[in-house]
Amino acid sequence: MLKIFSNKTELALFFCDELVKSVLQKDEFYLCLSGGSTPEIIFQNLAKDHKSRIDWSKVRLFWGDERCVPPDDDESNYGMTNKNLLPFINIPEKNVHRIEGEGNPEEEAARYSEEIRNNVPLNNGFPKFDLVMLGLGEDGHTASIFPNQMYLLHSEKIFEVATHPATGQKRITLTGNTINNAKEIIFLVTGEHKASILRQILKENNGTLPATHIQPVSGSLKFYIDESAAKLL
Ligand code: 6PG
């Protein structure tokens, strides 16, 4: 399902309203956050206008990927969430499952895989998140599954170590099997610089791009994009 918004503020407001409704329907809500800069406006909206509309004690927070940096590093996805959301909502600390980017990448990928396996309900042998938020890189990567590491789409492991192809930065990433096992997957894509890659995925179904292979086994797949990102569709 594709939904086009006039701008990212409208997208963020809609996303937050939908999240309020989704959390209301469950006793426990397993939410996997995306990284990068796009979700920042969503976290700010949740912190400002929606913090009291969600019973955060029901929400279990996880990350779909993390850069292998300390949590206070500007590059840290947890750090961005901690700056824009976590201090403003009444979420129990035990519900926040941080990827320890400061650790040894291989050891942390194993540790976090175990933490997910122990804290997220399993379905068909893989964890089943209620919602996985995803961003989209201009090269067609999502989470930290890059075009030159397509094997991460089909790994039996829940999290693996990835390497950013341009910078060499190590990342810990959720793999394709668990992403596709989610009840709901929402891509959040804004900005004219994403128009070309979105066309390759949504119109050309370019199989060389990791995001093209995000196809939920039984859940729903949604693209929330703004008009700038939709220019070439
Ligand atoms: C990350 C993300 C990555 C991101 C896309 C889009 O850690 O960088 O998981 O997949 O979502 O690169 O990033 P922007 O939102 O900054 O465009």
PDB file of C-alpha atoms and ligand atoms in Angstrom:
ATOM      1  CA  MET A   1       0.000   0.000   0.000  1.00  0.00           C
ATOM      2  CA  LEU A   2       1.392   3.405  -0.980  1.00  0.00           C
ATOM      3  CA  LYS A   3       0.352   6.617   0.765  1.00  0.00           C
ATOM      4  CA  ILE A   4       1.637   9.978  -0.505  1.00  0.00           C
ATOM      5  CA  PHE A   5       1.664  12.972   1.849  1.00  0.00           C
ATOM      6  CA  SER A   6       2.074  16.637   0.961  1.00  0.00           C
ATOM      7  CA  ASN A   7       5.089  16.878   3.255  1.00  0.00           C
ATOM      8  CA  LYS A   8       6.936  14.986   5.983  1.00  0.00           C
ATOM      9  CA  THR A   9       5.026  16.757   8.752  1.00  0.00           C
ATOM     10  CA  GLU A  10       1.725  15.399   7.405  1.00  0.00           C
ATOM     11  CA  LEU A  11       3.346  11.984   7.058  1.00  0.00           C
ATOM     12  CA  ALA A  12       4.572  12.079  10.653  1.00  0.00           C
ATOM     13  CA  LEU A  13       1.170  13.117  12.023  1.00  0.00           C
ATOM     14  CA  PHE A  14      -0.568  10.317  10.148  1.00  0.00           C
ATOM     15  CA  PHE A  15       2.008   7.741  11.230  1.00  0.00           C
ATOM     16  CA  CYS A  16       1.650   8.768  14.877  1.00  0.00           C
ATOM     17  CA  ASP A  17      -2.161   8.595  14.748  1.00  0.00           C
ATOM     18  CA  GLU A  18      -1.947   5.114  13.218  1.00  0.00           C
ATOM     19  CA  LEU A  19       0.539   4.009  15.880  1.00  0.00           C
ATOM     20  CA  VAL A  20      -1.827   5.184  18.640  1.00  0.00           C
ATOM     21  CA  LYS A  21      -4.577   3.022  17.139  1.00  0.00           C
ATOM     22  CA  SER A  22      -2.302  -0.002  16.678  1.00  0.00           C
ATOM     23  CA  VAL A  23      -1.010   0.062  20.257  1.00  0.00           C
ATOM     24  CA  LEU A  24      -4.568   0.344  21.615  1.00  0.00           C
ATOM     25  CA  GLN A  25      -5.408  -3.010  20.005  1.00  0.00           C
ATOM     26  CA  LYS A  26      -2.704  -4.955  21.883  1.00  0.00           C
ATOM     27  CA  ASP A  27      -1.711  -5.736  25.470  1.00  0.00           C
ATOM     28  CA  GLU A  28       1.955  -5.736  24.426  1.00  0.00           C
ATOM     29  CA  PHE A  29       3.249  -3.921  21.334  1.00  0.00           C
ATOM     30  CA  TYR A  30       6.579  -4.970  19.814  1.00  0.00           C
ATOM     31  CA  LEU A  31       7.944  -1.993  17.892  1.00  0.00           C
ATOM     32  CA  CYS A  32      11.164  -2.041  15.844  1.00  0.00           C
ATOM     33  CA  LEU A  33      12.444   1.465  15.151  1.00  0.00           C
ATOM     34  CA  SER A  34      14.259   2.561  12.009  1.00  0.00           C
ATOM     35  CA  GLY A  35      17.447   4.577  12.038  1.00  0.00           C
ATOM     36  CA  GLY A  36      18.776   7.416   9.947  1.00  0.00           C
ATOM     37  CA  SER A  37      17.300  10.920   9.930  1.00  0.00           C
ATOM     38  CA  THR A  38      13.794  10.362   8.519  1.00  0.00           C
ATOM     39  CA  PRO A  39      12.174   9.119  11.747  1.00  0.00           C
ATOM     40  CA  GLU A  40      13.400  12.129  13.734  1.00  0.00           C
ATOM     41  CA  ILE A  41      10.231  14.139  12.978  1.00  0.00           C
ATOM     42  CA  ILE A  42       8.114  11.142  13.977  1.00  0.00           C
ATOM     43  CA  PHE A  43       9.894  10.804  17.318  1.00  0.00           C
ATOM     44  CA  GLN A  44       9.486  14.567  17.905  1.00  0.00           C
ATOM     45  CA  ASN A  45       5.754  14.313  17.176  1.00  0.00           C
ATOM     46  CA  LEU A  46       5.337  11.300  19.439  1.00  0.00           C
ATOM     47  CA  ALA A  47       7.179  13.159  22.204  1.00  0.00           C
ATOM     48  CA  LYS A  48       5.193  16.365  21.774  1.00  0.00           C
ATOM     49  CA  ASP A  49       1.626  15.521  20.743  1.00  0.00           C
ATOM     50  CA  HIS A  50       1.168  11.820  21.322  1.00  0.00           C
ATOM     51  CA  LYS A  51       3.085  10.961  24.483  1.00  0.00           C
ATOM     52  CA  SER A  52      -0.096  10.716  26.564  1.00  0.00           C
ATOM     53  CA  ARG A  53      -2.117   9.018  23.803  1.00  0.00           C
ATOM     54  CA  ILE A  54      -0.011   5.871  24.003  1.00  0.00           C
ATOM     55  CA  ASP A  55       0.279   3.603  27.046  1.00  0.00           C
ATOM     56  CA  TRP A  56       4.057   3.226  26.733  1.00  0.00           C
ATOM     57  CA  SER A  57       4.118   0.522  29.418  1.00  0.00           C
ATOM     58  CA  LYS A  58       2.667  -1.755  26.705  1.00  0.00           C
ATOM     59  CA  VAL A  59       5.360  -0.863  24.167  1.00  0.00           C
ATOM     60  CA  ARG A  60       8.594  -2.847  23.829  1.00  0.00           C
ATOM     61  CA  LEU A  61      11.138  -0.808  21.855  1.00  0.00           C
ATOM     62  CA  PHE A  62      13.828  -2.325  19.647  1.00  0.00           C
ATOM     63  CA  TRP A  63      16.011  -1.054  16.797  1.00  0.00           C
ATOM     64  CA  GLY A  64      16.261  -2.482  13.285  1.00  0.00           C
ATOM     65  CA  ASP A  65      19.887  -1.505  13.078  1.00  0.00           C
ATOM     66  CA  GLU A  66      22.605   0.407  14.833  1.00  0.00           C
ATOM     67  CA  ARG A  67      25.921   1.889  13.874  1.00  0.00           C
ATOM     68  CA  CYS A  68      28.850   0.426  15.807  1.00  0.00           C
ATOM     69  CA  VAL A  69      29.466   3.591  17.780  1.00  0.00           C
ATOM     70  CA  PRO A  70      28.802   4.609  21.409  1.00  0.00           C
ATOM     71  CA  PRO A  71      25.220   5.669  22.266  1.00  0.00           C
ATOM     72  CA  ASP A  72      26.218   9.329  22.637  1.00  0.00           C
ATOM     73  CA  ASP A  73      27.832   9.448  19.193  1.00  0.00           C
ATOM     74  CA  ASP A  74      26.122  11.686  16.589  1.00  0.00           C
ATOM     75  CA  GLU A  75      25.897   8.623  14.343  1.00  0.00           C
ATOM     76  CA  SER A  76      24.001   6.526  16.919  1.00  0.00           C
ATOM     77  CA  ASN A  77      20.414   5.597  16.058  1.00  0.00           C
ATOM     78  CA  TYR A  78      19.734   5.047  19.745  1.00  0.00           C
ATOM     79  CA  GLY A  79      21.291   8.441  20.428  1.00  0.00           C
ATOM     80  CA  MET A  80      18.886  10.129  18.003  1.00  0.00           C
ATOM     81  CA  THR A  81      15.924   8.372  19.639  1.00  0.00           C
ATOM     82  CA  ASN A  82      17.197   9.277  23.102  1.00  0.00           C
ATOM     83  CA  LYS A  83      17.480  12.916  22.053  1.00  0.00           C
ATOM     84  CA  ASN A  84      14.002  13.172  20.493  1.00  0.00           C
ATOM     85  CA  LEU A  85      11.743  10.637  22.185  1.00  0.00           C
ATOM     86  CA  LEU A  86      12.831   8.543  25.150  1.00  0.00           C
ATOM     87  CA  PRO A  87      13.134  11.266  27.838  1.00  0.00           C
ATOM     88  CA  PHE A  88       9.647  12.570  26.974  1.00  0.00           C
ATOM     89  CA  ILE A  89       7.603   9.373  27.283  1.00  0.00           C
ATOM     90  CA  ASN A  90       6.817   7.228  30.313  1.00  0.00           C
ATOM     91  CA  ILE A  91       8.332   4.059  28.973  1.00  0.00           C
ATOM     92  CA  PRO A  92       9.784   1.655  31.546  1.00  0.00           C
ATOM     93  CA  GLU A  93      13.544   1.315  31.114  1.00  0.00           C
ATOM     94  CA  LYS A  94      13.192  -2.477  30.873  1.00  0.00           C
ATOM     95  CA  ASN A  95      11.046  -1.972  27.735  1.00  0.00           C
ATOM     96  CA  VAL A  96      13.872  -0.224  25.863  1.00  0.00           C
ATOM     97  CA  HIS A  97      16.156  -2.767  24.229  1.00  0.00           C
ATOM     98  CA  ARG A  98      19.217  -0.857  23.036  1.00  0.00           C
ATOM     99  CA  ILE A  99      21.705  -2.336  20.603  1.00  0.00           C
ATOM    100  CA  GLU A 100      25.079  -1.823  22.300  1.00  0.00           C
ATOM    101  CA  GLY A 101      26.895  -0.197  19.403  1.00  0.00           C
ATOM    102  CA  GLU A 102      29.948   0.336  21.553  1.00  0.00           C
ATOM    103  CA  GLY A 103      30.531  -3.398  21.874  1.00  0.00           C
ATOM    104  CA  ASN A 104      32.357  -5.909  19.707  1.00  0.00           C
ATOM    105  CA  PRO A 105      30.172  -6.117  16.547  1.00  0.00           C
ATOM    106  CA  GLU A 106      30.087  -9.906  16.227  1.00  0.00           C
ATOM    107  CA  GLU A 107      29.481 -10.404  19.960  1.00  0.00           C
ATOM    108  CA  GLU A 108      26.748  -7.738  19.993  1.00  0.00           C
ATOM    109  CA  ALA A 109      24.993  -9.193  16.946  1.00  0.00           C
ATOM    110  CA  ALA A 110      24.838 -12.518  18.790  1.00  0.00           C
ATOM    111  CA  ARG A 111      23.832 -10.933  22.102  1.00  0.00           C
ATOM    112  CA  TYR A 112      21.083  -8.806  20.573  1.00  0.00           C
ATOM    113  CA  SER A 113      19.773 -11.724  18.522  1.00  0.00           C
ATOM    114  CA  GLU A 114      19.360 -13.619  21.799  1.00  0.00           C
ATOM    115  CA  GLU A 115      17.737 -10.581  23.468  1.00  0.00           C
ATOM    116  CA  ILE A 116      15.216 -10.396  20.611  1.00  0.00           C
ATOM    117  CA  ARG A 117      14.589 -14.159  20.702  1.00  0.00           C
ATOM    118  CA  ASN A 118      13.920 -13.918  24.451  1.00  0.00           C
ATOM    119  CA  ASN A 119      11.723 -10.818  24.299  1.00  0.00           C
ATOM    120  CA  VAL A 120       9.741 -10.926  21.048  1.00  0.00           C
ATOM    121  CA  PRO A 121       7.096 -13.594  20.343  1.00  0.00           C
ATOM    122  CA  LEU A 122       8.241 -16.184  17.817  1.00  0.00           C
ATOM    123  CA  ASN A 123       6.270 -17.214  14.739  1.00  0.00           C
ATOM    124  CA  ASN A 124       7.521 -19.748  12.169  1.00  0.00           C
ATOM    125  CA  GLY A 125      10.801 -19.819  14.092  1.00  0.00           C
ATOM    126  CA  PHE A 126      11.477 -16.079  13.764  1.00  0.00           C
ATOM    127  CA  PRO A 127      10.563 -13.136  16.025  1.00  0.00           C
ATOM    128  CA  LYS A 128       7.360 -11.418  14.962  1.00  0.00           C
ATOM    129  CA  PHE A 129       7.300  -7.674  15.536  1.00  0.00           C
ATOM    130  CA  ASP A 130       3.971  -5.878  15.492  1.00  0.00           C
ATOM    131  CA  LEU A 131       5.561  -3.097  13.491  1.00  0.00           C
ATOM    132  CA  VAL A 132       8.920  -2.714  11.773  1.00  0.00           C
ATOM    133  CA  MET A 133       9.689   0.833  10.656  1.00  0.00           C
ATOM    134  CA  LEU A 134      12.144   1.028   7.781  1.00  0.00           C
ATOM    135  CA  GLY A 135      14.016   3.790   6.008  1.00  0.00           C
ATOM    136  CA  LEU A 136      15.366   3.595   2.479  1.00  0.00           C
ATOM    137  CA  GLY A 137      18.876   4.499   1.413  1.00  0.00           C
ATOM    138  CA  GLU A 138      19.583   6.080  -1.984  1.00  0.00           C
ATOM    139  CA  ASP A 139      21.369   2.856  -2.925  1.00  0.00           C
ATOM    140  CA  GLY A 140      18.299   0.776  -2.087  1.00  0.00           C
ATOM    141  CA  HIS A 141      19.508  -0.449   1.297  1.00  0.00           C
ATOM    142  CA  THR A 142      17.143  -0.785   4.211  1.00  0.00           C
ATOM    143  CA  ALA A 143      18.031  -1.313   7.829  1.00  0.00           C
ATOM    144  CA  SER A 144      21.737  -1.985   7.183  1.00  0.00           C
ATOM    145  CA  ILE A 145      21.223  -4.546   4.451  1.00  0.00           C
ATOM    146  CA  PHE A 146      23.307  -3.107   1.608  1.00  0.00           C
ATOM    147  CA  PRO A 147      23.242  -4.104  -2.104  1.00  0.00           C
ATOM    148  CA  ASN A 148      26.644  -5.815  -1.792  1.00  0.00           C
ATOM    149  CA  GLN A 149      25.466  -7.876   1.211  1.00  0.00           C
ATOM    150  CA  MET A 150      22.232  -9.401  -0.122  1.00  0.00           C
ATOM    151  CA  TYR A 151      22.888 -12.615   1.844  1.00  0.00           C
ATOM    152  CA  LEU A 152      21.642 -10.696   4.916  1.00  0.00           C
ATOM    153  CA  LEU A 153      18.139 -10.934   3.462  1.00  0.00           C
ATOM    154  CA  HIS A 154      18.125 -14.711   3.930  1.00  0.00           C
ATOM    155  CA  SER A 155      20.316 -15.208   6.987  1.00  0.00           C
ATOM    156  CA  GLU A 156      19.057 -17.640   9.619  1.00  0.00           C
ATOM    157  CA  LYS A 157      20.473 -15.284  12.252  1.00  0.00           C
ATOM    158  CA  ILE A 158      18.201 -12.549  13.595  1.00  0.00           C
ATOM    159  CA  PHE A 159      20.915  -9.865  13.655  1.00  0.00           C
ATOM    160  CA  GLU A 160      24.201  -9.839  11.784  1.00  0.00           C
ATOM    161  CA  VAL A 161      27.146  -7.525  11.350  1.00  0.00           C
ATOM    162  CA  ALA A 162      27.034  -5.404   8.172  1.00  0.00           C
ATOM    163  CA  THR A 163      29.571  -3.024   6.669  1.00  0.00           C
ATOM    164  CA  HIS A 164      28.644   0.289   5.089  1.00  0.00           C
ATOM    165  CA  PRO A 165      30.043  -0.070   1.523  1.00  0.00           C
ATOM    166  CA  ALA A 166      31.200   3.547   1.273  1.00  0.00           C
ATOM    167  CA  THR A 167      32.514   4.289   4.753  1.00  0.00           C
ATOM    168  CA  GLY A 168      33.402   0.803   5.989  1.00  0.00           C
ATOM    169  CA  GLN A 169      31.459   1.561   9.160  1.00  0.00           C
ATOM    170  CA  LYS A 170      30.363  -1.610  10.970  1.00  0.00           C
ATOM    171  CA  ARG A 171      26.683  -1.941  11.704  1.00  0.00           C
ATOM    172  CA  ILE A 172      24.419  -4.403  13.526  1.00  0.00           C
ATOM    173  CA  THR A 173      21.389  -5.118  11.373  1.00  0.00           C
ATOM    174  CA  LEU A 174      18.125  -7.016  11.537  1.00  0.00           C
ATOM    175  CA  THR A 175      18.078  -9.568   8.739  1.00  0.00           C
ATOM    176  CA  GLY A 176      15.462 -10.060   6.042  1.00  0.00           C
ATOM    177  CA  ASN A 177      13.715 -13.137   7.447  1.00  0.00           C
ATOM    178  CA  THR A 178      12.734 -11.379  10.669  1.00  0.00           C
ATOM    179  CA  ILE A 179      11.823  -8.138   8.895  1.00  0.00           C
ATOM    180  CA  ASN A 180       9.527 -10.097   6.583  1.00  0.00           C
ATOM    181  CA  ASN A 181       8.030 -11.987   9.541  1.00  0.00           C
ATOM    182  CA  ALA A 182       6.515  -8.784  10.948  1.00  0.00           C
ATOM    183  CA  LYS A 183       2.803  -8.164  11.275  1.00  0.00           C
ATOM    184  CA  GLU A 184       3.293  -4.760   9.653  1.00  0.00           C
ATOM    185  CA  ILE A 185       6.204  -3.145   7.800  1.00  0.00           C
ATOM    186  CA  ILE A 186       6.148   0.574   7.048  1.00  0.00           C
ATOM    187  CA  PHE A 187       8.753   2.260   4.841  1.00  0.00           C
ATOM    188  CA  LEU A 188       9.125   5.955   5.657  1.00  0.00           C
ATOM    189  CA  VAL A 189      10.650   7.784   2.681  1.00  0.00           C
ATOM    190  CA  THR A 190      10.854  11.542   2.188  1.00  0.00           C
ATOM    191  CA  GLY A 191      12.780  13.965   0.019  1.00  0.00           C
ATOM    192  CA  GLU A 192      13.458  14.400  -3.696  1.00  0.00           C
ATOM    193  CA  HIS A 193      16.769  12.570  -3.319  1.00  0.00           C
ATOM    194  CA  LYS A 194      14.810   9.347  -2.731  1.00  0.00           C
ATOM    195  CA  ALA A 195      12.601   9.690  -5.869  1.00  0.00           C
ATOM    196  CA  SER A 196      14.888   7.695  -8.149  1.00  0.00           C
ATOM    197  CA  ILE A 197      15.446   4.754  -5.835  1.00  0.00           C
ATOM    198  CA  LEU A 198      11.730   4.623  -5.004  1.00  0.00           C
ATOM    199  CA  ARG A 199      10.925   4.359  -8.720  1.00  0.00           C
ATOM    200  CA  GLN A 200      13.430   1.490  -9.065  1.00  0.00           C
ATOM    201  CA  ILE A 201      11.718  -0.352  -6.229  1.00  0.00           C
ATOM    202  CA  LEU A 202       8.037   0.438  -6.715  1.00  0.00           C
ATOM    203  CA  LYS A 203       7.881   0.692 -10.522  1.00  0.00           C
ATOM    204  CA  GLU A 204      10.843  -1.320 -11.825  1.00  0.00           C
ATOM    205  CA  ASN A 205      10.910  -3.966  -9.084  1.00  0.00           C
ATOM    206  CA  ASN A 206      14.714  -3.922  -9.306  1.00  0.00           C
ATOM    207  CA  GLY A 207      15.797  -7.224  -7.707  1.00  0.00           C
ATOM    208  CA  THR A 208      19.376  -6.053  -7.167  1.00  0.00           C
ATOM    209  CA  LEU A 209      18.138  -3.742  -4.406  1.00  0.00           C
ATOM    210  CA  PRO A 210      17.647  -5.091  -0.866  1.00  0.00           C
ATOM    211  CA  ALA A 211      14.478  -3.049  -0.245  1.00  0.00           C
ATOM    212  CA  THR A 212      12.783  -4.778  -3.189  1.00  0.00           C
ATOM    213  CA  HIS A 213      13.034  -8.039  -1.247  1.00  0.00           C
ATOM    214  CA  ILE A 214      11.117  -6.727   1.743  1.00  0.00           C
ATOM    215  CA  GLN A 215       7.962  -8.739   1.199  1.00  0.00           C
ATOM    216  CA  PRO A 216       6.103  -9.719   4.386  1.00  0.00           C
ATOM    217  CA  VAL A 217       5.353 -13.438   4.705  1.00  0.00           C
ATOM    218  CA  SER A 218       1.859 -12.757   6.029  1.00  0.00           C
ATOM    219  CA  GLY A 219       1.860  -9.159   7.280  1.00  0.00           C
ATOM    220  CA  SER A 220       1.208  -5.851   5.573  1.00  0.00           C
ATOM    221  CA  LEU A 221       3.693  -3.684   3.650  1.00  0.00           C
ATOM    222  CA  LYS A 222       3.144   0.058   3.454  1.00  0.00           C
ATOM    223  CA  PHE A 223       5.116   2.907   1.902  1.00  0.00           C
ATOM    224  CA  TYR A 224       4.522   6.299   3.498  1.00  0.00           C
ATOM    225  CA  ILE A 225       6.210   8.862   1.281  1.00  0.00           C
ATOM    226  CA  ASP A 226       6.009  12.600   0.661  1.00  0.00           C
ATOM    227  CA  GLU A 227       5.320  14.302  -2.692  1.00  0.00           C
ATOM    228  CA  SER A 228       9.014  15.063  -3.235  1.00  0.00           C
ATOM    229  CA  ALA A 229       9.940  11.398  -2.967  1.00  0.00           C
ATOM    230  CA  ALA A 230       6.967  10.480  -5.204  1.00  0.00           C
ATOM    231  CA  LYS A 231       8.093  12.692  -8.116  1.00  0.00           C
ATOM    232  CA  LEU A 232       9.142   9.856 -10.428  1.00  0.00           C
ATOM    233  CA  LEU A 233       6.309   7.432  -9.707  1.00  0.00           C
TER     234      LEU A 233
HETATM  235  C1  6PG B   1      20.508   3.738   9.218  1.00  0.00           C
HETATM  236  C2  6PG B   1      19.183   3.242   8.728  1.00  0.00           C
HETATM  237  C3  6PG B   1      19.117   3.270   7.254  1.00  0.00           C
HETATM  238  C4  6PG B   1      18.317   4.509   6.951  1.00  0.00           C
HETATM  239  C5  6PG B   1      18.381   4.873   5.501  1.00  0.00           C
HETATM  240  C6  6PG B   1      17.650   6.200   5.262  1.00  0.00           C
HETATM  241  O1  6PG B   1      20.961   3.310  10.284  1.00  0.00           O
HETATM  242  O2  6PG B   1      21.044   4.619   8.527  1.00  0.00           O
HETATM  243  O3  6PG B   1      18.726   2.170   9.259  1.00  0.00           O
HETATM  244  O4  6PG B   1      18.490   2.168   6.658  1.00  0.00           O
HETATM  245  O5  6PG B   1      16.960   4.270   7.327  1.00  0.00           O
HETATM  246  O6  6PG B   1      19.738   5.012   5.145  1.00  0.00           O
HETATM  247  O7  6PG B   1      18.314   7.169   6.011  1.00  0.00           O
HETATM  248  P1  6PG B   1      17.726   8.662   6.088  1.00  0.00           P
HETATM  249  O8  6PG B   1      16.424   8.564   6.821  1.00  0.00           O
HETATM  250  O9  6PG B   1      18.759   9.431   6.858  1.00  0.00           O
HETATM  251  O10 6PG B   1      17.544   9.111   4.667  1.00  0.00           O
END
